[in-house]
Amino acid sequence: MIDTSRSMIYHIRNLNAESQRISYSMASGDAIEKGSDDAMLHGRIINVEDRLRVTESLKLQLEKSKALNDTADQNMSDVKDALDFIKNDLMKALNDGMDRSDKLALATNLRGIRENIFDRVNVEVDGEYLFTGSVTTKPTLVKDDDFKLNGQVDFGGDGFLRKIAVQSGTYRDRGVTAYDVSFYTSPKAAPGESLTFSAGQKIINEKGN
């Protein structure tokens, strides 16, 4: 997650102070309004205004990123709660005293929790899927055509994150991917070692490829 709001506000305050100082000088008659009268001062004014616009734009991007991060945090918290519910229900299912109707009701409840987890990981905000990786227009999770029979779900994204500008020329990764929040690691292998895997599994290197 990205938190550069304090730094951004600091830069905006500095630019605002510079802009106000120049504006006061012009209003008081100490400075001129036409660039041709004082090219150096006019250039400084234009520079400050440009920097202020860029910084305001960066601030808006960071505010949007924070809102998306807050939504992602809430959805992951809901997923964690759902997994706790599943554990509790599975413990109940081990009770020999449960009859068939109770177990069918439990199965229905588990299917509902599964759908809730699917929706949380597949959350979309302003046309962007939060956990899909670099291409945020692609759904994070995609159900198989025979999902009702096999329960299979495929990851529709990738392991890369989108970049966001935090200041002019500086970028940071934004958010997390479904690989980070909902996939577990099976076998690992170091360079030179063999790796055993089965059909349908994915191999990801240290760079996310």
mmCIF file of N, CA, C and O in Angstrom, residues 127-201:
data_model
loop_
_atom_site.group_PDB
_atom_site.id
_atom_site.type_symbol
_atom_site.label_atom_id
_atom_site.label_comp_id
_atom_site.label_asym_id
_atom_site.label_seq_id
_atom_site.Cartn_x
_atom_site.Cartn_y
_atom_site.Cartn_z
ATOM 1 N N GLY A 127 -14.780 0.686 -12.534
ATOM 2 C CA GLY A 127 -14.309 -0.009 -13.728
ATOM 3 C C GLY A 127 -12.982 -0.712 -13.569
ATOM 4 O O GLY A 127 -12.450 -1.253 -14.535
ATOM 5 N N GLU A 128 -12.419 -0.724 -12.350
ATOM 6 C CA GLU A 128 -11.139 -1.379 -12.107
ATOM 7 C C GLU A 128 -11.320 -2.553 -11.152
ATOM 8 O O GLU A 128 -11.893 -2.402 -10.079
ATOM 9 N N TYR A 129 -10.828 -3.720 -11.561
ATOM 10 C CA TYR A 129 -10.788 -4.870 -10.662
ATOM 11 C C TYR A 129 -9.556 -4.720 -9.770
ATOM 12 O O TYR A 129 -8.436 -4.590 -10.267
ATOM 13 N N LEU A 130 -9.775 -4.741 -8.466
ATOM 14 C CA LEU A 130 -8.703 -4.371 -7.545
ATOM 15 C C LEU A 130 -7.572 -5.384 -7.465
ATOM 16 O O LEU A 130 -6.422 -5.021 -7.215
ATOM 17 N N PHE A 131 -7.864 -6.669 -7.664
ATOM 18 C CA PHE A 131 -6.849 -7.698 -7.418
ATOM 19 C C PHE A 131 -6.398 -8.409 -8.692
ATOM 20 O O PHE A 131 -5.805 -9.482 -8.614
ATOM 21 N N THR A 132 -6.659 -7.834 -9.855
ATOM 22 C CA THR A 132 -6.366 -8.540 -11.098
ATOM 23 C C THR A 132 -4.945 -8.331 -11.605
ATOM 24 O O THR A 132 -4.513 -8.998 -12.527
ATOM 25 N N GLY A 133 -4.211 -7.387 -11.021
ATOM 26 C CA GLY A 133 -2.832 -7.159 -11.464
ATOM 27 C C GLY A 133 -2.715 -5.933 -12.337
ATOM 28 O O GLY A 133 -3.327 -4.894 -12.064
ATOM 29 N N SER A 134 -1.959 -6.047 -13.416
ATOM 30 C CA SER A 134 -1.626 -4.874 -14.230
ATOM 31 C C SER A 134 -2.748 -4.451 -15.171
ATOM 32 O O SER A 134 -2.862 -3.275 -15.509
ATOM 33 N N VAL A 135 -3.579 -5.401 -15.609
ATOM 34 C CA VAL A 135 -4.680 -5.076 -16.529
ATOM 35 C C VAL A 135 -5.972 -5.082 -15.720
ATOM 36 O O VAL A 135 -6.631 -6.112 -15.575
ATOM 37 N N THR A 136 -6.335 -3.926 -15.196
ATOM 38 C CA THR A 136 -7.424 -3.859 -14.227
ATOM 39 C C THR A 136 -8.811 -3.963 -14.847
ATOM 40 O O THR A 136 -9.802 -3.986 -14.124
ATOM 41 N N THR A 137 -8.887 -4.017 -16.179
ATOM 42 C CA THR A 137 -10.197 -4.171 -16.828
ATOM 43 C C THR A 137 -10.591 -5.645 -16.941
ATOM 44 O O THR A 137 -11.733 -5.944 -17.293
ATOM 45 N N LYS A 138 -9.667 -6.559 -16.653
ATOM 46 C CA LYS A 138 -9.967 -7.993 -16.726
ATOM 47 C C LYS A 138 -10.453 -8.487 -15.369
ATOM 48 O O LYS A 138 -9.864 -8.140 -14.334
ATOM 49 N N PRO A 139 -11.512 -9.291 -15.346
ATOM 50 C CA PRO A 139 -11.991 -9.834 -14.059
ATOM 51 C C PRO A 139 -10.892 -10.607 -13.343
ATOM 52 O O PRO A 139 -10.083 -11.306 -13.974
ATOM 53 N N THR A 140 -10.859 -10.480 -12.038
ATOM 54 C CA THR A 140 -9.843 -11.182 -11.267
ATOM 55 C C THR A 140 -10.043 -12.694 -11.343
ATOM 56 O O THR A 140 -9.111 -13.446 -11.603
ATOM 57 N N LEU A 141 -11.270 -13.122 -11.111
ATOM 58 C CA LEU A 141 -11.593 -14.542 -11.119
ATOM 59 C C LEU A 141 -12.641 -14.821 -12.192
ATOM 60 O O LEU A 141 -13.569 -14.032 -12.387
ATOM 61 N N VAL A 142 -12.485 -15.951 -12.853
ATOM 62 C CA VAL A 142 -13.424 -16.346 -13.906
ATOM 63 C C VAL A 142 -13.886 -17.776 -13.630
ATOM 64 O O VAL A 142 -13.056 -18.688 -13.505
ATOM 65 N N LYS A 143 -15.194 -17.973 -13.531
ATOM 66 C CA LYS A 143 -15.723 -19.314 -13.278
ATOM 67 C C LYS A 143 -15.667 -20.165 -14.544
ATOM 68 O O LYS A 143 -15.902 -19.678 -15.645
ATOM 69 N N ASP A 144 -15.362 -21.435 -14.347
ATOM 70 C CA ASP A 144 -15.359 -22.386 -15.453
ATOM 71 C C ASP A 144 -16.781 -22.562 -15.992
ATOM 72 O O ASP A 144 -17.766 -22.342 -15.269
ATOM 73 N N ASP A 145 -16.901 -22.922 -17.258
ATOM 74 C CA ASP A 145 -18.223 -23.121 -17.860
ATOM 75 C C ASP A 145 -19.023 -24.183 -17.114
ATOM 76 O O ASP A 145 -20.260 -24.125 -17.073
ATOM 77 N N ASP A 146 -18.328 -25.149 -16.532
ATOM 78 C CA ASP A 146 -18.987 -26.209 -15.756
ATOM 79 C C ASP A 146 -18.787 -25.999 -14.263
ATOM 80 O O ASP A 146 -18.624 -26.963 -13.495
ATOM 81 N N PHE A 147 -18.783 -24.741 -13.850
ATOM 82 C CA PHE A 147 -18.484 -24.409 -12.454
ATOM 83 C C PHE A 147 -19.409 -25.123 -11.475
ATOM 84 O O PHE A 147 -18.971 -25.586 -10.418
ATOM 85 N N LYS A 148 -20.695 -25.249 -11.820
ATOM 86 C CA LYS A 148 -21.646 -25.893 -10.898
ATOM 87 C C LYS A 148 -21.298 -27.355 -10.662
ATOM 88 O O LYS A 148 -21.654 -27.926 -9.626
ATOM 89 N N LEU A 149 -20.590 -27.947 -11.623
ATOM 90 C CA LEU A 149 -20.216 -29.356 -11.489
ATOM 91 C C LEU A 149 -18.832 -29.532 -10.890
ATOM 92 O O LEU A 149 -18.617 -30.396 -10.028
ATOM 93 N N ASN A 150 -17.875 -28.707 -11.354
ATOM 94 C CA ASN A 150 -16.489 -28.924 -10.902
ATOM 95 C C ASN A 150 -15.971 -27.874 -9.922
ATOM 96 O O ASN A 150 -14.915 -28.052 -9.326
ATOM 97 N N GLY A 151 -16.702 -26.753 -9.768
ATOM 98 C CA GLY A 151 -16.268 -25.718 -8.823
ATOM 99 C C GLY A 151 -14.972 -25.036 -9.203
ATOM 100 O O GLY A 151 -14.342 -24.368 -8.376
ATOM 101 N N GLN A 152 -14.554 -25.158 -10.461
ATOM 102 C CA GLN A 152 -13.253 -24.625 -10.874
ATOM 103 C C GLN A 152 -13.324 -23.134 -11.168
ATOM 104 O O GLN A 152 -14.235 -22.652 -11.843
ATOM 105 N N VAL A 153 -12.347 -22.390 -10.653
ATOM 106 C CA VAL A 153 -12.228 -20.950 -10.868
ATOM 107 C C VAL A 153 -10.823 -20.651 -11.360
ATOM 108 O O VAL A 153 -9.841 -21.147 -10.798
ATOM 109 N N ASP A 154 -10.705 -19.869 -12.419
ATOM 110 C CA ASP A 154 -9.399 -19.498 -12.960
ATOM 111 C C ASP A 154 -9.086 -18.041 -12.644
ATOM 112 O O ASP A 154 -9.991 -17.194 -12.578
ATOM 113 N N PHE A 155 -7.804 -17.766 -12.464
ATOM 114 C CA PHE A 155 -7.341 -16.392 -12.235
ATOM 115 C C PHE A 155 -7.195 -15.711 -13.585
ATOM 116 O O PHE A 155 -6.435 -16.163 -14.439
ATOM 117 N N GLY A 156 -7.919 -14.609 -13.789
ATOM 118 C CA GLY A 156 -7.908 -13.923 -15.078
ATOM 119 C C GLY A 156 -6.874 -12.825 -15.197
ATOM 120 O O GLY A 156 -6.780 -12.185 -16.242
ATOM 121 N N GLY A 157 -6.094 -12.589 -14.137
ATOM 122 C CA GLY A 157 -5.134 -11.498 -14.180
ATOM 123 C C GLY A 157 -3.701 -11.971 -14.295
ATOM 124 O O GLY A 157 -3.417 -13.009 -14.872
ATOM 125 N N ASP A 158 -2.773 -11.194 -13.718
ATOM 126 C CA ASP A 158 -1.361 -11.550 -13.728
ATOM 127 C C ASP A 158 -0.735 -11.184 -12.388
ATOM 128 O O ASP A 158 -1.421 -10.713 -11.481
ATOM 129 N N GLY A 159 0.562 -11.422 -12.284
ATOM 130 C CA GLY A 159 1.245 -11.182 -11.023
ATOM 131 C C GLY A 159 1.935 -9.839 -10.922
ATOM 132 O O GLY A 159 2.785 -9.635 -10.051
ATOM 133 N N PHE A 160 1.579 -8.914 -11.807
ATOM 134 C CA PHE A 160 2.222 -7.599 -11.811
ATOM 135 C C PHE A 160 1.250 -6.523 -11.317
ATOM 136 O O PHE A 160 0.037 -6.633 -11.500
ATOM 137 N N LEU A 161 1.792 -5.486 -10.713
ATOM 138 C CA LEU A 161 0.978 -4.403 -10.173
ATOM 139 C C LEU A 161 1.067 -3.167 -11.062
ATOM 140 O O LEU A 161 2.068 -2.943 -11.733
ATOM 141 N N ARG A 162 0.010 -2.375 -11.040
ATOM 142 C CA ARG A 162 0.042 -1.107 -11.745
ATOM 143 C C ARG A 162 0.919 -0.129 -10.982
ATOM 144 O O ARG A 162 1.052 -0.195 -9.760
ATOM 145 N N LYS A 163 1.521 0.795 -11.724
ATOM 146 C CA LYS A 163 2.361 1.824 -11.114
ATOM 147 C C LYS A 163 1.534 3.092 -10.912
ATOM 148 O O LYS A 163 0.627 3.402 -11.686
ATOM 149 N N ILE A 164 1.875 3.827 -9.871
ATOM 150 C CA ILE A 164 1.240 5.118 -9.637
ATOM 151 C C ILE A 164 2.324 6.140 -9.344
ATOM 152 O O ILE A 164 3.310 5.839 -8.649
ATOM 153 N N ALA A 165 2.172 7.334 -9.903
ATOM 154 C CA ALA A 165 3.152 8.397 -9.676
ATOM 155 C C ALA A 165 2.948 8.982 -8.279
ATOM 156 O O ALA A 165 1.831 9.357 -7.916
ATOM 157 N N VAL A 166 4.019 9.041 -7.493
ATOM 158 C CA VAL A 166 3.948 9.623 -6.158
ATOM 159 C C VAL A 166 4.595 11.006 -6.121
ATOM 160 O O VAL A 166 4.361 11.793 -5.213
ATOM 161 N N GLN A 167 5.435 11.287 -7.111
ATOM 162 C CA GLN A 167 5.940 12.627 -7.366
ATOM 163 C C GLN A 167 6.484 12.606 -8.788
ATOM 164 O O GLN A 167 6.549 11.554 -9.416
ATOM 165 N N SER A 168 6.817 13.745 -9.293
ATOM 166 C CA SER A 168 7.233 13.823 -10.688
ATOM 167 C C SER A 168 8.425 12.903 -10.960
ATOM 168 O O SER A 168 9.479 13.041 -10.355
ATOM 169 N N GLY A 169 8.224 11.924 -11.858
ATOM 170 C CA GLY A 169 9.291 11.007 -12.229
ATOM 171 C C GLY A 169 9.506 9.847 -11.284
ATOM 172 O O GLY A 169 10.402 9.032 -11.496
ATOM 173 N N THR A 170 8.704 9.731 -10.235
ATOM 174 C CA THR A 170 8.849 8.653 -9.259
ATOM 175 C C THR A 170 7.551 7.855 -9.180
ATOM 176 O O THR A 170 6.479 8.434 -8.995
ATOM 177 N N TYR A 171 7.666 6.521 -9.298
ATOM 178 C CA TYR A 171 6.494 5.654 -9.323
ATOM 179 C C TYR A 171 6.625 4.542 -8.289
ATOM 180 O O TYR A 171 7.732 4.129 -7.954
ATOM 181 N N ARG A 172 5.487 4.084 -7.786
ATOM 182 C CA ARG A 172 5.448 2.978 -6.838
ATOM 183 C C ARG A 172 4.371 1.985 -7.264
ATOM 184 O O ARG A 172 3.411 2.348 -7.934
ATOM 185 N N ASP A 173 4.546 0.704 -6.843
ATOM 186 C CA ASP A 173 3.511 -0.289 -7.086
ATOM 187 C C ASP A 173 2.266 0.060 -6.284
ATOM 188 O O ASP A 173 2.354 0.554 -5.154
ATOM 189 N N ARG A 174 1.100 -0.233 -6.879
ATOM 190 C CA ARG A 174 -0.157 0.057 -6.186
ATOM 191 C C ARG A 174 -0.913 -1.229 -5.899
ATOM 192 O O ARG A 174 -1.158 -2.035 -6.776
ATOM 193 N N GLY A 175 -1.302 -1.406 -4.632
ATOM 194 C CA GLY A 175 -2.171 -2.503 -4.257
ATOM 195 C C GLY A 175 -1.486 -3.857 -4.203
ATOM 196 O O GLY A 175 -0.273 -3.982 -4.063
ATOM 197 N N VAL A 176 -2.306 -4.912 -4.323
ATOM 198 C CA VAL A 176 -1.835 -6.296 -4.318
ATOM 199 C C VAL A 176 -2.613 -7.057 -5.383
ATOM 200 O O VAL A 176 -3.623 -6.580 -5.885
ATOM 201 N N THR A 177 -2.136 -8.238 -5.733
ATOM 202 C CA THR A 177 -2.833 -9.065 -6.720
ATOM 203 C C THR A 177 -3.488 -10.246 -6.016
ATOM 204 O O THR A 177 -3.231 -10.527 -4.840
ATOM 205 N N ALA A 178 -4.335 -10.959 -6.780
ATOM 206 C CA ALA A 178 -4.976 -12.154 -6.228
ATOM 207 C C ALA A 178 -3.941 -13.215 -5.863
ATOM 208 O O ALA A 178 -4.167 -14.031 -4.969
ATOM 209 N N TYR A 179 -2.796 -13.222 -6.553
ATOM 210 C CA TYR A 179 -1.721 -14.143 -6.170
ATOM 211 C C TYR A 179 -1.289 -13.884 -4.725
ATOM 212 O O TYR A 179 -1.010 -14.803 -3.968
ATOM 213 N N ASP A 180 -1.233 -12.603 -4.370
ATOM 214 C CA ASP A 180 -0.769 -12.235 -3.029
ATOM 215 C C ASP A 180 -1.777 -12.588 -1.944
ATOM 216 O O ASP A 180 -1.391 -12.950 -0.832
ATOM 217 N N VAL A 181 -3.074 -12.458 -2.256
ATOM 218 C CA VAL A 181 -4.076 -12.527 -1.196
ATOM 219 C C VAL A 181 -4.853 -13.835 -1.149
ATOM 220 O O VAL A 181 -5.437 -14.155 -0.113
ATOM 221 N N SER A 182 -4.886 -14.598 -2.238
ATOM 222 C CA SER A 182 -5.766 -15.764 -2.211
ATOM 223 C C SER A 182 -5.161 -17.042 -2.781
ATOM 224 O O SER A 182 -5.851 -18.053 -2.877
ATOM 225 N N PHE A 183 -3.897 -17.019 -3.153
ATOM 226 C CA PHE A 183 -3.256 -18.237 -3.638
ATOM 227 C C PHE A 183 -2.273 -18.744 -2.587
ATOM 228 O O PHE A 183 -1.648 -17.954 -1.887
ATOM 229 N N TYR A 184 -2.168 -20.044 -2.494
ATOM 230 C CA TYR A 184 -1.187 -20.618 -1.579
ATOM 231 C C TYR A 184 -0.064 -21.249 -2.384
ATOM 232 O O TYR A 184 -0.232 -21.624 -3.542
ATOM 233 N N THR A 185 1.098 -21.367 -1.766
ATOM 234 C CA THR A 185 2.271 -21.904 -2.439
ATOM 235 C C THR A 185 2.365 -23.403 -2.204
ATOM 236 O O THR A 185 2.301 -23.862 -1.070
ATOM 237 N N SER A 186 2.490 -24.154 -3.295
ATOM 238 C CA SER A 186 2.774 -25.579 -3.163
ATOM 239 C C SER A 186 4.283 -25.760 -3.291
ATOM 240 O O SER A 186 5.013 -24.943 -2.744
ATOM 241 N N PRO A 187 4.810 -26.730 -4.006
ATOM 242 C CA PRO A 187 6.274 -26.938 -3.989
ATOM 243 C C PRO A 187 7.077 -25.740 -4.487
ATOM 244 O O PRO A 187 6.650 -25.002 -5.364
ATOM 245 N N LYS A 188 8.231 -25.555 -3.886
ATOM 246 C CA LYS A 188 9.196 -24.540 -4.311
ATOM 247 C C LYS A 188 10.481 -25.239 -4.751
ATOM 248 O O LYS A 188 10.775 -26.343 -4.311
ATOM 249 N N ALA A 189 11.218 -24.566 -5.624
ATOM 250 C CA ALA A 189 12.508 -25.107 -6.047
ATOM 251 C C ALA A 189 13.477 -23.968 -6.283
ATOM 252 O O ALA A 189 13.121 -22.945 -6.856
ATOM 253 N N ALA A 190 14.700 -24.161 -5.803
ATOM 254 C CA ALA A 190 15.767 -23.186 -6.035
ATOM 255 C C ALA A 190 16.395 -23.464 -7.393
ATOM 256 O O ALA A 190 16.179 -24.526 -7.987
ATOM 257 N N PRO A 191 17.175 -22.516 -7.936
ATOM 258 C CA PRO A 191 17.838 -22.744 -9.229
ATOM 259 C C PRO A 191 18.643 -24.035 -9.229
ATOM 260 O O PRO A 191 19.383 -24.317 -8.279
ATOM 261 N N GLY A 192 18.435 -24.833 -10.290
ATOM 262 C CA GLY A 192 19.155 -26.089 -10.403
ATOM 263 C C GLY A 192 18.418 -27.279 -9.827
ATOM 264 O O GLY A 192 18.765 -28.433 -10.105
ATOM 265 N N GLU A 193 17.383 -27.020 -9.003
ATOM 266 C CA GLU A 193 16.606 -28.104 -8.422
ATOM 267 C C GLU A 193 15.420 -28.441 -9.328
ATOM 268 O O GLU A 193 14.965 -27.613 -10.111
ATOM 269 N N SER A 194 14.924 -29.647 -9.193
ATOM 270 C CA SER A 194 13.758 -30.055 -9.980
ATOM 271 C C SER A 194 12.475 -29.591 -9.298
ATOM 272 O O SER A 194 12.436 -29.410 -8.083
ATOM 273 N N LEU A 195 11.432 -29.395 -10.103
ATOM 274 C CA LEU A 195 10.145 -28.937 -9.586
ATOM 275 C C LEU A 195 9.051 -29.817 -10.169
ATOM 276 O O LEU A 195 8.930 -29.946 -11.388
ATOM 277 N N THR A 196 8.303 -30.436 -9.294
ATOM 278 C CA THR A 196 7.219 -31.312 -9.731
ATOM 279 C C THR A 196 5.901 -30.569 -9.662
ATOM 280 O O THR A 196 5.587 -29.924 -8.652
ATOM 281 N N PHE A 197 5.121 -30.636 -10.725
ATOM 282 C CA PHE A 197 3.824 -29.973 -10.739
ATOM 283 C C PHE A 197 2.869 -30.766 -11.620
ATOM 284 O O PHE A 197 3.286 -31.609 -12.427
ATOM 285 N N SER A 198 1.590 -30.514 -11.467
ATOM 286 C CA SER A 198 0.566 -31.238 -12.217
ATOM 287 C C SER A 198 -0.160 -30.296 -13.159
ATOM 288 O O SER A 198 -0.021 -29.066 -13.071
ATOM 289 N N ALA A 199 -0.938 -30.856 -14.061
ATOM 290 C CA ALA A 199 -1.703 -30.049 -15.025
ATOM 291 C C ALA A 199 -2.637 -29.105 -14.291
ATOM 292 O O ALA A 199 -3.264 -29.471 -13.301
ATOM 293 N N GLY A 200 -2.696 -27.882 -14.787
ATOM 294 C CA GLY A 200 -3.569 -26.889 -14.160
ATOM 295 C C GLY A 200 -2.870 -26.010 -13.152
ATOM 296 O O GLY A 200 -3.373 -24.951 -12.790
ATOM 297 N N GLN A 201 -1.705 -26.432 -12.653
ATOM 298 C CA GLN A 201 -0.947 -25.607 -11.723
ATOM 299 C C GLN A 201 -0.112 -24.589 -12.492
ATOM 300 O O GLN A 201 0.204 -24.780 -13.668
#
